[in-house]
Short mmCIF file of C-alpha atoms in Angstrom, two decimals:
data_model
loop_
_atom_site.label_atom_id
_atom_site.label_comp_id
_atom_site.label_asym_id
_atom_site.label_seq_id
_atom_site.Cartn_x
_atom_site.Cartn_y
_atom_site.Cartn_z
CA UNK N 1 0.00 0.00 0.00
CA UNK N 2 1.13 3.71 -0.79
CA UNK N 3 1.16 4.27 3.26
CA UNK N 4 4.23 1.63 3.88
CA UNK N 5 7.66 1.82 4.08
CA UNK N 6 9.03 -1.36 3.63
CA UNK N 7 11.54 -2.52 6.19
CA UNK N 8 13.06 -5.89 5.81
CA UNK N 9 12.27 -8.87 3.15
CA UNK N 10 13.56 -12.64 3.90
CA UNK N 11 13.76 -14.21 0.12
CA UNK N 12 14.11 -18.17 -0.44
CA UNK N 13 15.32 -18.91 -4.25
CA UNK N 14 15.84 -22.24 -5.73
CA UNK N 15 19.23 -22.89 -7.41
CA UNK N 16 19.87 -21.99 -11.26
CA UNK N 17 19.54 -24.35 -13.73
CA UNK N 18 22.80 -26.99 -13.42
CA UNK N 19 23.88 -30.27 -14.82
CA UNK N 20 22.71 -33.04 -13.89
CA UNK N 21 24.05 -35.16 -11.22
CA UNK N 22 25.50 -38.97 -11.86
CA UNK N 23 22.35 -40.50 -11.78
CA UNK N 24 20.99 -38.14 -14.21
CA UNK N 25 24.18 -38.84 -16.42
CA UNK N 26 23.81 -42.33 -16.20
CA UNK N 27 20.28 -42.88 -17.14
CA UNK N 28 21.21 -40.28 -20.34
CA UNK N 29 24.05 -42.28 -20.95
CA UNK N 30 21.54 -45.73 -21.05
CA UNK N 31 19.20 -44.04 -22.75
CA UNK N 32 21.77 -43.04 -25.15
CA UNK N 33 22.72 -46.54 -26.06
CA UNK N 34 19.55 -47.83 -26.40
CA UNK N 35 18.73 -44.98 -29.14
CA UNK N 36 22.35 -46.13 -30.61
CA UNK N 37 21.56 -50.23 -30.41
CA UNK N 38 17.67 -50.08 -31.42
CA UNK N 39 16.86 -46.92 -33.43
CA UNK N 40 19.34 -46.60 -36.20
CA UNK N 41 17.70 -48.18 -39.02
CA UNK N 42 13.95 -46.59 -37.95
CA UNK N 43 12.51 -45.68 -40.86
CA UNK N 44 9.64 -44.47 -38.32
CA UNK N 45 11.95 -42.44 -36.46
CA UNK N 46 12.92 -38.62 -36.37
CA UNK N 47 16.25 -38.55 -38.52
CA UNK N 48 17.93 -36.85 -35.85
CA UNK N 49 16.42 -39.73 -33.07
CA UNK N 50 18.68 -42.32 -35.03
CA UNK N 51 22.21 -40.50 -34.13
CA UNK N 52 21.23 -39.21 -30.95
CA UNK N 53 23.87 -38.70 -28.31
CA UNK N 54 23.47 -37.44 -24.37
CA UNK N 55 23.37 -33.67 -23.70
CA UNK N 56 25.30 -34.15 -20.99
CA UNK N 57 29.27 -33.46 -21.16
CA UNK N 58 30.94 -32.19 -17.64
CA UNK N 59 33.32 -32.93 -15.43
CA UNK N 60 31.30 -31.68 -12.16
CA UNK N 61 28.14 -33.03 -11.35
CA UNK N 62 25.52 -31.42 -10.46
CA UNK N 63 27.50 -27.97 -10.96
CA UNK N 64 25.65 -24.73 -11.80
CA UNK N 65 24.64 -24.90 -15.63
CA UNK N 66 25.85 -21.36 -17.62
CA UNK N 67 22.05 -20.70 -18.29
CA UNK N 68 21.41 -21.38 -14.63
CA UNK N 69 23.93 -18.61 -14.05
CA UNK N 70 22.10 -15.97 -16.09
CA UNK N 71 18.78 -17.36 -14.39
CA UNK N 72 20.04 -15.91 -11.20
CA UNK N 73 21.58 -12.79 -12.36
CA UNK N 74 18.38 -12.19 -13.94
CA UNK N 75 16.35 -12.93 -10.38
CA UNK N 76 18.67 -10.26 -8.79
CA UNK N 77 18.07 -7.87 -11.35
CA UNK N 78 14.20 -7.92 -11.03
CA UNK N 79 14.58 -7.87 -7.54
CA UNK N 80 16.62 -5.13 -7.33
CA UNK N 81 14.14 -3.59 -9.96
CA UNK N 82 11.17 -4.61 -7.81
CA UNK N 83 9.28 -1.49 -6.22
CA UNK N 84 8.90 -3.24 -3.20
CA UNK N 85 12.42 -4.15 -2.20
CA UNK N 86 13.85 -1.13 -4.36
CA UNK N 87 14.48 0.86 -1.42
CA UNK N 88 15.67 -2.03 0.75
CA UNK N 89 18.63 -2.69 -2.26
CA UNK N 90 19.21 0.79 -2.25
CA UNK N 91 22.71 1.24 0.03
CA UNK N 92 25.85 0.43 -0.60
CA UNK N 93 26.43 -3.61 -0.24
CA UNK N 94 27.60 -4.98 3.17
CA UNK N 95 27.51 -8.30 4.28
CA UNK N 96 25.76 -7.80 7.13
CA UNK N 97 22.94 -5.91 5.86
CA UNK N 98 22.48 -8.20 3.07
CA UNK N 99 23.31 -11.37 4.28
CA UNK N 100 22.93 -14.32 1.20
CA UNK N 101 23.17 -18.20 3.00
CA UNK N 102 23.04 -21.49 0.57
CA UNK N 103 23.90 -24.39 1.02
CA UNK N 104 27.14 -26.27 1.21
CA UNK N 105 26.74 -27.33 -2.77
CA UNK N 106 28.26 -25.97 -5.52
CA UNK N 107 25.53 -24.89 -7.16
CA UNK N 108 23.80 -23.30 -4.63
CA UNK N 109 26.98 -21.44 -3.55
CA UNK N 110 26.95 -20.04 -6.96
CA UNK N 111 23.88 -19.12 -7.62
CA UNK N 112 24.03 -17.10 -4.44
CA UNK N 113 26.84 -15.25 -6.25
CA UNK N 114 25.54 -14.63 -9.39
CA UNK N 115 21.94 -13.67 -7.60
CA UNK N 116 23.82 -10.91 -5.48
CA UNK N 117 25.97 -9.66 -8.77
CA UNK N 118 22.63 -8.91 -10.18
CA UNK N 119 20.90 -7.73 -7.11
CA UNK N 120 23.83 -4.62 -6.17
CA UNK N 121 24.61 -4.77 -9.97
CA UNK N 122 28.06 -2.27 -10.11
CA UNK N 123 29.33 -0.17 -7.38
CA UNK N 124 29.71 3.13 -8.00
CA UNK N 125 32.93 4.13 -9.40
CA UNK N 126 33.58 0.57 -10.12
CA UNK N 127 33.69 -1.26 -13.34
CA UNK N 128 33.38 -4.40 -11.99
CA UNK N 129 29.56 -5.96 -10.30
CA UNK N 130 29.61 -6.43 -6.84
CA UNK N 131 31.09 -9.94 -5.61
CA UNK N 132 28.75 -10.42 -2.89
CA UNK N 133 29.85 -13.23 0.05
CA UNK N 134 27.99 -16.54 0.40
CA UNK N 135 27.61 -18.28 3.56
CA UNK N 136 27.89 -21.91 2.46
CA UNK N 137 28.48 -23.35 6.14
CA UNK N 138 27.09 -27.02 6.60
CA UNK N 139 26.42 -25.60 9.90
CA UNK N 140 24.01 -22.76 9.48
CA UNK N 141 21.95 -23.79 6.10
CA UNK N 142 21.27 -27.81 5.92
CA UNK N 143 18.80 -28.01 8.74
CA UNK N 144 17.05 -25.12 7.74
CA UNK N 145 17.48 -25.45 4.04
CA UNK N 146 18.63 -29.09 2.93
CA UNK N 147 15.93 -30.89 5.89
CA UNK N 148 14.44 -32.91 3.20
CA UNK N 149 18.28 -34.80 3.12
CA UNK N 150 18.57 -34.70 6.81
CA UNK N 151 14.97 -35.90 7.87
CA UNK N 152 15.00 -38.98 5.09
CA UNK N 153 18.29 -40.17 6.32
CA UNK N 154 17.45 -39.70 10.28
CA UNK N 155 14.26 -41.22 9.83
CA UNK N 156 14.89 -44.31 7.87
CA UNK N 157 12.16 -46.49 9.67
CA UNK N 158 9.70 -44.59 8.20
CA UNK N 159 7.11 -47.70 6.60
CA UNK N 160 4.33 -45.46 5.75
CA UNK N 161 6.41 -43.19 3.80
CA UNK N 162 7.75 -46.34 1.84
CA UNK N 163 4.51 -47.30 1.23
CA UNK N 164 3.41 -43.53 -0.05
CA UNK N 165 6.42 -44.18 -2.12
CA UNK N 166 4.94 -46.99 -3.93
CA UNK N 167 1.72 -45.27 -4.00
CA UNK N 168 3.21 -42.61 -5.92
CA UNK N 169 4.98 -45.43 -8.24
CA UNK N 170 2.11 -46.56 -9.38
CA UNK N 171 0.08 -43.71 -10.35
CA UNK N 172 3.32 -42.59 -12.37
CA UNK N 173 3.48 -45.74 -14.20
CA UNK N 174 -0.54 -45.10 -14.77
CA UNK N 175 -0.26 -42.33 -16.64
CA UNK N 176 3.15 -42.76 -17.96
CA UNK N 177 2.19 -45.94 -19.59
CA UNK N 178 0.28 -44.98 -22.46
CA UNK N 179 3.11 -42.17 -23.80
CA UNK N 180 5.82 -45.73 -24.01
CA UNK N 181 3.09 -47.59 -25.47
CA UNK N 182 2.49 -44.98 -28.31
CA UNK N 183 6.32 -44.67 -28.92
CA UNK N 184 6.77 -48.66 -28.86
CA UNK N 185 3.86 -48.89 -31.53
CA UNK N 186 5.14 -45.98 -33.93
CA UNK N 187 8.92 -46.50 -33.73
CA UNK N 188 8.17 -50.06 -34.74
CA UNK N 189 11.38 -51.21 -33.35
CA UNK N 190 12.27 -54.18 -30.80
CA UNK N 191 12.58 -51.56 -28.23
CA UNK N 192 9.79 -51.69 -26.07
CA UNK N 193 9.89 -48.62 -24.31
CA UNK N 194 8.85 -48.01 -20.46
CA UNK N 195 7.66 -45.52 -18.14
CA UNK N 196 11.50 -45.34 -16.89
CA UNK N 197 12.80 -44.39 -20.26
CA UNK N 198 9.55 -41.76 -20.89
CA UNK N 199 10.86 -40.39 -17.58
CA UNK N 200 14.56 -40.36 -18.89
CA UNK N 201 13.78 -38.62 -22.41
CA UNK N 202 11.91 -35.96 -20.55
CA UNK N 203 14.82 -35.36 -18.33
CA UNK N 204 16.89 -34.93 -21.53
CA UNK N 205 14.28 -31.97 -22.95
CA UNK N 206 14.86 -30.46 -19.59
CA UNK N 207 18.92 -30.78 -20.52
CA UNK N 208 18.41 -29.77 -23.93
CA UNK N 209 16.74 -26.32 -23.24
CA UNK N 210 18.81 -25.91 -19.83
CA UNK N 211 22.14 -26.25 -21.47
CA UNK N 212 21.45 -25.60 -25.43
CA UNK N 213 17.99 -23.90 -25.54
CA UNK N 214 16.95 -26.71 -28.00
CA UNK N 215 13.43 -27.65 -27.78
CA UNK N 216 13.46 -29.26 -31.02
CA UNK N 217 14.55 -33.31 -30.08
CA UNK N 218 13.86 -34.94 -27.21
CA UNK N 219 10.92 -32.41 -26.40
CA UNK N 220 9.25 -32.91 -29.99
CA UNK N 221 9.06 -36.58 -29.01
CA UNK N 222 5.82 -35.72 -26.48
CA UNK N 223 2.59 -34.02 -27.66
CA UNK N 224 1.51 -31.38 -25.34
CA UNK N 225 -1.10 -32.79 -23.59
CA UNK N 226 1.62 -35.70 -23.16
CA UNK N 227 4.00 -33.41 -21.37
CA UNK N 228 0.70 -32.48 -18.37
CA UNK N 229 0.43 -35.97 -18.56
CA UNK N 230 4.36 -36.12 -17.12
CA UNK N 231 3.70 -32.93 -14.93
CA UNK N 232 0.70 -34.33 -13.38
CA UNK N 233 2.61 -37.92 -12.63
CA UNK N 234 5.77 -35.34 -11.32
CA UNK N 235 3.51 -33.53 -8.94
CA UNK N 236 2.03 -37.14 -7.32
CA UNK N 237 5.70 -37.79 -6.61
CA UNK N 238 6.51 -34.64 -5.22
CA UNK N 239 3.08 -34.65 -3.14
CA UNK N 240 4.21 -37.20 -1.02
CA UNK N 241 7.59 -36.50 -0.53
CA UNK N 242 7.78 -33.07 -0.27
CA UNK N 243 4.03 -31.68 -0.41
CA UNK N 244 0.74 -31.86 1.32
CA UNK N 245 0.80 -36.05 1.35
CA UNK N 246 2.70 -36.79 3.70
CA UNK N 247 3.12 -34.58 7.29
CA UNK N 248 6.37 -35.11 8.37
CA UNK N 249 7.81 -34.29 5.02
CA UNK N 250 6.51 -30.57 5.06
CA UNK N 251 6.49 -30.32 8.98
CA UNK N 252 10.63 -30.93 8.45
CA UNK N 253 10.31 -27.21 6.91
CA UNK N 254 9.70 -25.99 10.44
CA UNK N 255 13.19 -24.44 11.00
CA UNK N 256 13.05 -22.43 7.94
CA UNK N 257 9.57 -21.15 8.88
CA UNK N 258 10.64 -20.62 12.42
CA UNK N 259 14.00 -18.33 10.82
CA UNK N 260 11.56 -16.55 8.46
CA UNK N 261 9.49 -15.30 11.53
CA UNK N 262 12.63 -14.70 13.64
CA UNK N 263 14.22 -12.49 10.69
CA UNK N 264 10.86 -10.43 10.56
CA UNK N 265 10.00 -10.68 14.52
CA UNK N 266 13.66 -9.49 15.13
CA UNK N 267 13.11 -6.07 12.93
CA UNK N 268 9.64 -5.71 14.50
CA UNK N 269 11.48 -5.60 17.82
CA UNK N 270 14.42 -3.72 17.51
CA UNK N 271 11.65 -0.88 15.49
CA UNK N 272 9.87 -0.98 18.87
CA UNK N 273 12.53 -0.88 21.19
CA UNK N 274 14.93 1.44 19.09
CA UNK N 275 17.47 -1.38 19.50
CA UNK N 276 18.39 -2.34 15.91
CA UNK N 277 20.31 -5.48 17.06
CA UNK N 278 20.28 -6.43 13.49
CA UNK N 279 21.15 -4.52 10.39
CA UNK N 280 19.85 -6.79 7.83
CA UNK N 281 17.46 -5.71 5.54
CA UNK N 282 17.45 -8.71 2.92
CA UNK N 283 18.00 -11.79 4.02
CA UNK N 284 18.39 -14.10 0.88
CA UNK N 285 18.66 -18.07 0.74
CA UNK N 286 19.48 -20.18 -1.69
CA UNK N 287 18.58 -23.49 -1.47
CA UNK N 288 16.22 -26.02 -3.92
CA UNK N 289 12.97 -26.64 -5.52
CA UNK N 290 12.12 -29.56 -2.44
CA UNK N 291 13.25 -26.61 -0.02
CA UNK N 292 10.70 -24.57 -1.82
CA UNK N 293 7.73 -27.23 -1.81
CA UNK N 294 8.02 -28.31 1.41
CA UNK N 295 8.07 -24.45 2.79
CA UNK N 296 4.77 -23.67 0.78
CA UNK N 297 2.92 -26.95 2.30
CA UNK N 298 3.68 -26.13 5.68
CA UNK N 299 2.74 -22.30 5.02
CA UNK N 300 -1.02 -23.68 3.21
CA UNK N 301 -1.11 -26.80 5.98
CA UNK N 302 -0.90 -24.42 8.50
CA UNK N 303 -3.30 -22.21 6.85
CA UNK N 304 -1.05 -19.23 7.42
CA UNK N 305 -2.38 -16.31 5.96
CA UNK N 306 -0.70 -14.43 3.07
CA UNK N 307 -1.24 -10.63 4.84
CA UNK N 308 -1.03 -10.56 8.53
CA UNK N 309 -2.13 -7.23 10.05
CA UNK N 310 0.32 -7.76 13.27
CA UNK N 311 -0.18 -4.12 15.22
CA UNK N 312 -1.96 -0.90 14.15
CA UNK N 313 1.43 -0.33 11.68
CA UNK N 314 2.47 -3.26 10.57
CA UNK N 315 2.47 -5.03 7.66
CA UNK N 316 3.08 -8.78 6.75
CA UNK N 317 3.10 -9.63 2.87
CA UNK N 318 3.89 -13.26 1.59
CA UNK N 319 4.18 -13.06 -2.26
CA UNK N 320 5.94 -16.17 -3.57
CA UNK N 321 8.73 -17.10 -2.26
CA UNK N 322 10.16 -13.62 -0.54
CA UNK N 323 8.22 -12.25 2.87
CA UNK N 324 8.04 -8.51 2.79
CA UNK N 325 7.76 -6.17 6.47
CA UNK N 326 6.17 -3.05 5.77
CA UNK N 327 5.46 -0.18 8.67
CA UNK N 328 2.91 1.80 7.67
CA UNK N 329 3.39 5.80 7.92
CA UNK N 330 0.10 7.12 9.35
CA UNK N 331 -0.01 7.75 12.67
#
């Protein structure tokens, strides 16, 4: 509203785009030679199917992708365009009163970077952007930002989640099914192709157009209504494992929550008290899309309101993924 100041914002980003991991690279690699060993001589087949060869050439798994660079140099820059957190970005960078946490991964780490080169852009008299520090410590970001790792491996006795596993499993397989059936039947090959390899070619159009912006193969292999087909079967997986399915999967988002609310609590307080114990005014985390998920269950599960009036002055917003503290200026 045109009566607020805003005062502090506490933004959680997902990663850039980035290679994929070994896993990944494996099942591109065995998808690869099954294109190599059964498509070759399709007549059926998109030419460029026959030669096909994995997107996938890096040394680093899992490292920060060059597009997924310019993703979050791009996220800075709107942010730092953004009328609500234009004043916030408007001093000089400091540490302190921008303080940007990820965690301990590579990509993470430098997506944090590249998000605060675009967010302080140049500084004046400087012909070089702003190299903004990332805290990367195991010790301050993993429970808070990596829980989905920490809870699955401290809670391995977890039965009902194994069986919401296999739940998921076989609702994928439902509607994955018919998309390797309709391949299998037009290719015309001895390839019969499953679920597992749908799943694997559409991880490849997420390569392709992460690392080459090429829509054009693997993603012209599925019809549009085809790919909500995949996005629907996605979302049943990540319902259970990070979503609204399964409690203790979203309830392990607590300790971000409880942060969030500190960060904003904190400014409330020292506004009150003129103490200013704390000079942030963005706090910034990078972390990744099951962070993400599992903090918007918890925030709809808990039916947590998305404007909270907390005094006569003061504002709560929750827009996406960044929580804005306004105080308003009338009396």
């Amino acid at each position: 509203p045109p009566t607020c100041t805003p005062l502090h914002a506490f933004a959680v980003s997902r990663h850039g785009s980035r290679y994929p991991f070994e896993k990944g690279a494996r099942e591109m690699e065995a998808l690869e030679a099954r294109v190599q060993h059964f498509l070759p001589q399709c007549s059926a087949c998109p030419q460029w199917l026959r030669s096909w060869t994995s997107p996938y050439h890096h040394s680093s798994p899992g490292d920060l992708a060059p597009s997924g660079a310019r993703e979050m140099r791009r996220l800075g820059e709107r942010m730092r365009q953004d009328a609500d957190l234009k004043s916030l970005l408007a001093k000089p960078y400091e540490p302190n009163v921008y303080p940007i946490v990820s965690t301990a991964l590579s990509q993470t780490g430098r997506s944090g970077g590249a998000l605060g080169q675009g967010m302080f852009g140049r500084a004046e008299g400087s012909s070089h952007d702003t190299a903004a520090f990332v805290d990367t410590s195991q010790a301050c970001s993993d429970i808070s930002l990596r829980f989905f790792k920490s809870f699955w491996w401290a809670c391995p006795d977890l039965k009902d989640a194994e069986a919401m596993d296999r739940e998921a499993e076989r609702a994928v397989a439902h509607l994955l099914q018919p998309i390797a059936d309709r391949l299998t039947r037009e290719w015309a090959s001895e390839w019969e192709v499953s679920t597992s390899h749908v799943a694997y070619m559409v991880d490849a159009c997420a390569v392709e157009i992460a690392l080459q912006d090429d829509a054009s193969k693997m993603c012209s292999l599925l019809s549009p209504e085809e790919f909500e087909a995949w996005e629907y079967a996605a979302d049943i997986s990540f319902f259970y494992n990070y979503g609204y399915g399964y409690a203790p999967a979203y309830e392990a988002a607590a300790p971000l929550l409880r942060d969030i609310y500190s960060s904003l609590a904190t400014v409330i307080e020292d506004r009150l008290t003129d103490a200013y114990s704390s000079p942030a005014l963005v706090n910034t985390r990078v972390a990744h899309h099951e962070t993400l998920l599992s903090l918007y269950a918890i925030l709809v599960c808990l039916s947590l309101p998305t404007k909270v009036i907390w005094s006569s002055n003061w504002w709560f917003y929750s827009f996406g993924s960044c929580n804005l503290l306004h105080r308003s200026n009338r009396p």
